[in-house]
PDB file of C-alpha atoms in Angstrom:
ATOM      1  CA  MET A  19      92.247  84.988 101.243  1.00 43.00           C
ATOM      2  CA  ALA A  20      95.481  83.183 100.817  1.00 42.00           C
ATOM      3  CA  ARG A  21      98.976  84.175 101.798  1.00 45.00           C
ATOM      4  CA  TRP A  22     102.451  83.339 100.681  1.00 47.00           C
ATOM      5  CA  SER A  23     105.809  83.865 102.271  1.00 49.00           C
ATOM      6  CA  ILE A  24     108.215  86.354 100.763  1.00 49.00           C
ATOM      7  CA  GLY A  25     111.017  84.972 102.909  1.00 52.00           C
ATOM      8  CA  ASN A  26     113.091  85.967 105.870  1.00 54.00           C
ATOM      9  CA  GLN A  27     115.038  89.174 105.954  1.00 59.00           C
ATOM     10  CA  LEU A  28     116.999  91.212 108.423  1.00 62.00           C
ATOM     11  CA  SER A  29     115.086  94.016 110.085  1.00 67.00           C
ATOM     12  CA  HIS A  30     115.447  97.528 108.775  1.00 69.00           C
ATOM     13  CA  PRO A  31     115.699 100.700 110.904  1.00 77.00           C
ATOM     14  CA  PRO A  32     112.629 102.616 112.121  1.00 79.00           C
ATOM     15  CA  ASN A  33     111.320 105.332 109.803  1.00 83.00           C
ATOM     16  CA  SER A  34     112.850 103.648 106.778  1.00 82.00           C
ATOM     17  CA  ASN A  35     111.388 101.814 103.799  1.00 78.00           C
ATOM     18  CA  TYR A  36     112.070  98.452 102.245  1.00 75.00           C
ATOM     19  CA  THR A  37     110.863  97.415  98.805  1.00 75.00           C
ATOM     20  CA  TYR A  38     109.998  93.762  98.248  1.00 71.00           C
ATOM     21  CA  LYS A  39     110.497  92.503  94.724  1.00 72.00           C
ATOM     22  CA  PHE A  40     108.753  89.246  93.960  1.00 71.00           C
ATOM     23  CA  GLN A  41     107.023  87.539  91.070  1.00 72.00           C
ATOM     24  CA  THR A  42     103.416  86.406  91.420  1.00 71.00           C
ATOM     25  CA  LYS A  43     103.534  84.002  88.490  1.00 70.00           C
ATOM     26  CA  ASP A  44     100.235  82.147  88.107  1.00 69.00           C
ATOM     27  CA  GLN A  45      99.039  83.297  91.550  1.00 74.00           C
ATOM     28  CA  ILE A  46      95.851  85.112  90.618  1.00 75.00           C
ATOM     29  CA  GLY A  47      93.675  86.231  93.514  1.00 75.00           C
ATOM     30  CA  THR A  48      93.541  88.270  96.686  1.00 78.00           C
ATOM     31  CA  TYR A  49      96.320  87.965  99.237  1.00 78.00           C
ATOM     32  CA  MET A  50      97.402  89.808 102.333  1.00 76.00           C
ATOM     33  CA  TYR A  51     100.698  90.756 103.894  1.00 73.00           C
ATOM     34  CA  PHE A  52     101.434  91.172 107.574  1.00 69.00           C
ATOM     35  CA  PRO A  53     104.450  91.160 109.858  1.00 67.00           C
ATOM     36  CA  SER A  54     105.177  88.019 111.805  1.00 65.00           C
ATOM     37  CA  THR A  55     105.388  89.595 115.260  1.00 67.00           C
ATOM     38  CA  LEU A  56     102.376  90.173 117.489  1.00 63.00           C
ATOM     39  CA  MET A  57     103.278  93.778 118.228  1.00 67.00           C
ATOM     40  CA  HIS A  58     103.497  94.747 114.575  1.00 66.00           C
ATOM     41  CA  ARG A  59     100.191  93.016 113.920  1.00 60.00           C
ATOM     42  CA  ALA A  60      98.611  94.939 116.804  1.00 61.00           C
ATOM     43  CA  ALA A  61     100.081  98.195 115.486  1.00 66.00           C
ATOM     44  CA  GLY A  62      98.391  97.654 112.124  1.00 61.00           C
ATOM     45  CA  GLY A  63     101.235  96.521 109.869  1.00 69.00           C
ATOM     46  CA  TYR A  64      99.164  94.728 107.235  1.00 72.00           C
ATOM     47  CA  GLY A  65      97.580  95.287 103.860  1.00 77.00           C
ATOM     48  CA  GLY A  66      96.029  93.720 100.799  1.00 79.00           C
ATOM     49  CA  LEU A  67      97.511  92.577  97.499  1.00 78.00           C
ATOM     50  CA  ASN A  68      95.254  92.054  94.508  1.00 78.00           C
ATOM     51  CA  VAL A  69      96.890  90.018  91.743  1.00 77.00           C
ATOM     52  CA  TYR A  70      95.005  90.255  88.462  1.00 76.00           C
ATOM     53  CA  GLN A  71      95.146  87.795  85.577  1.00 73.00           C
ATOM     54  CA  ARG A  72      97.410  88.238  82.606  1.00 72.00           C
ATOM     55  CA  PRO A  73      95.603  88.465  79.247  1.00 74.00           C
ATOM     56  CA  ARG A  74      96.826  85.059  78.036  1.00 75.00           C
ATOM     57  CA  ILE A  75      95.999  83.095  81.198  1.00 73.00           C
ATOM     58  CA  PRO A  76      92.267  82.556  81.742  1.00 74.00           C
ATOM     59  CA  ILE A  77      90.832  82.755  85.251  1.00 74.00           C
ATOM     60  CA  PRO A  78      88.820  79.760  86.531  1.00 78.00           C
ATOM     61  CA  TYR A  79      85.733  81.839  87.413  1.00 76.00           C
ATOM     62  CA  PRO A  80      83.540  84.494  85.798  1.00 78.00           C
ATOM     63  CA  THR A  81      85.050  87.974  85.580  1.00 76.00           C
ATOM     64  CA  PRO A  82      83.721  89.990  88.543  1.00 76.00           C
ATOM     65  CA  ASN A  83      81.669  93.149  87.988  1.00 80.00           C
ATOM     66  CA  GLY A  84      84.099  95.022  90.224  1.00 77.00           C
ATOM     67  CA  ASP A  85      86.198  94.615  93.322  1.00 76.00           C
ATOM     68  CA  PHE A  86      87.507  96.348  96.418  1.00 77.00           C
ATOM     69  CA  THR A  87      89.944  95.391  99.111  1.00 79.00           C
ATOM     70  CA  LEU A  88      88.454  94.707 102.530  1.00 81.00           C
ATOM     71  CA  LEU A  89      90.926  94.664 105.429  1.00 81.00           C
ATOM     72  CA  ILE A  90      89.769  93.853 108.936  1.00 81.00           C
ATOM     73  CA  GLY A  91      92.053  94.426 111.903  1.00 80.00           C
ATOM     74  CA  ASP A  92      92.102  94.718 115.674  1.00 82.00           C
ATOM     75  CA  TRP A  93      91.798  98.128 117.315  1.00 85.00           C
ATOM     76  CA  PHE A  94      93.414  98.791 120.676  1.00 86.00           C
ATOM     77  CA  LYS A  95      92.801 101.956 122.721  1.00 89.00           C
ATOM     78  CA  THR A  96      95.859 101.048 124.792  1.00 88.00           C
ATOM     79  CA  ASN A  97      99.124 102.798 123.918  1.00 85.00           C
ATOM     80  CA  HIS A  98     101.431 100.663 121.763  1.00 82.00           C
ATOM     81  CA  LYS A  99     104.223 100.950 124.345  1.00 84.00           C
ATOM     82  CA  THR A 100     101.939  99.442 126.994  1.00 89.00           C
ATOM     83  CA  LEU A 101     100.992  96.644 124.596  1.00 86.00           C
ATOM     84  CA  GLN A 102     104.688  95.994 123.956  1.00 84.00           C
ATOM     85  CA  GLN A 103     105.357  95.801 127.707  1.00 89.00           C
ATOM     86  CA  THR A 104     102.550  93.252 128.013  1.00 88.00           C
ATOM     87  CA  LEU A 105     104.154  91.085 125.322  1.00 85.00           C
ATOM     88  CA  ASP A 106     107.647  91.544 126.783  1.00 87.00           C
ATOM     89  CA  SER A 107     106.385  90.280 130.145  1.00 93.00           C
ATOM     90  CA  GLY A 108     105.340  87.002 128.502  1.00 92.00           C
ATOM     91  CA  LYS A 109     101.602  87.701 128.513  1.00 92.00           C
ATOM     92  CA  SER A 110      99.290  87.633 125.521  1.00 88.00           C
ATOM     93  CA  LEU A 111      97.732  90.752 124.062  1.00 85.00           C
ATOM     94  CA  PRO A 112      94.362  91.619 125.608  1.00 87.00           C
ATOM     95  CA  PHE A 113      91.124  91.286 123.683  1.00 89.00           C
ATOM     96  CA  PRO A 114      90.953  94.233 121.238  1.00 88.00           C
ATOM     97  CA  ASP A 115      88.679  97.179 121.965  1.00 90.00           C
ATOM     98  CA  GLY A 116      87.132  97.041 118.540  1.00 88.00           C
ATOM     99  CA  VAL A 117      87.526  96.258 114.882  1.00 86.00           C
ATOM    100  CA  LEU A 118      88.773  98.481 112.087  1.00 84.00           C
ATOM    101  CA  ILE A 119      87.595  97.912 108.533  1.00 84.00           C
ATOM    102  CA  ASN A 120      89.954  99.468 105.987  1.00 81.00           C
ATOM    103  CA  GLY A 121      91.395 101.532 108.845  1.00 80.00           C
ATOM    104  CA  GLN A 122      88.026 102.954 109.899  1.00 83.00           C
ATOM    105  CA  ALA A 123      85.823 102.222 112.910  1.00 82.00           C
ATOM    106  CA  HIS A 124      82.566 102.883 111.020  1.00 79.00           C
ATOM    107  CA  THR A 125      82.425 101.698 107.416  1.00 77.00           C
ATOM    108  CA  THR A 126      79.597 100.706 105.097  1.00 79.00           C
ATOM    109  CA  PHE A 127      79.655  99.038 101.695  1.00 76.00           C
ATOM    110  CA  SER A 128      77.021  98.868  98.986  1.00 80.00           C
ATOM    111  CA  GLY A 129      76.560  96.225  96.341  1.00 79.00           C
ATOM    112  CA  ASP A 130      74.226  95.382  93.507  1.00 84.00           C
ATOM    113  CA  GLN A 131      72.139  92.228  93.879  1.00 87.00           C
ATOM    114  CA  GLY A 132      73.238  89.468  91.523  1.00 85.00           C
ATOM    115  CA  HIS A 133      76.665  91.013  90.803  1.00 82.00           C
ATOM    116  CA  THR A 134      79.958  89.546  91.914  1.00 78.00           C
TER     117      THR A 134
END
């Protein structure tokens, strides 16, 4: 996975939305987005971006049989306010209690042998 920077912006109020508009010219592949602060990362502010090829620009690898987005993130049982207090006190976040895959604690995937 690669990532690219959309740029700095001023924060927006809680419970509001912000739409990013950007061009992914010649950036075919799988990317991810995430906030730059530890607390937002711990709270799960991340996701996947799949950028597919345009018809006139060939991709440098065989066309896959299919695809799905796989997101792996930390899972904390601790309340987010307690985690924020930990960060505000100058300490690092504790080791996570588990891992979430696509937002789920128990996930399985199936594939066909020989397919990409």
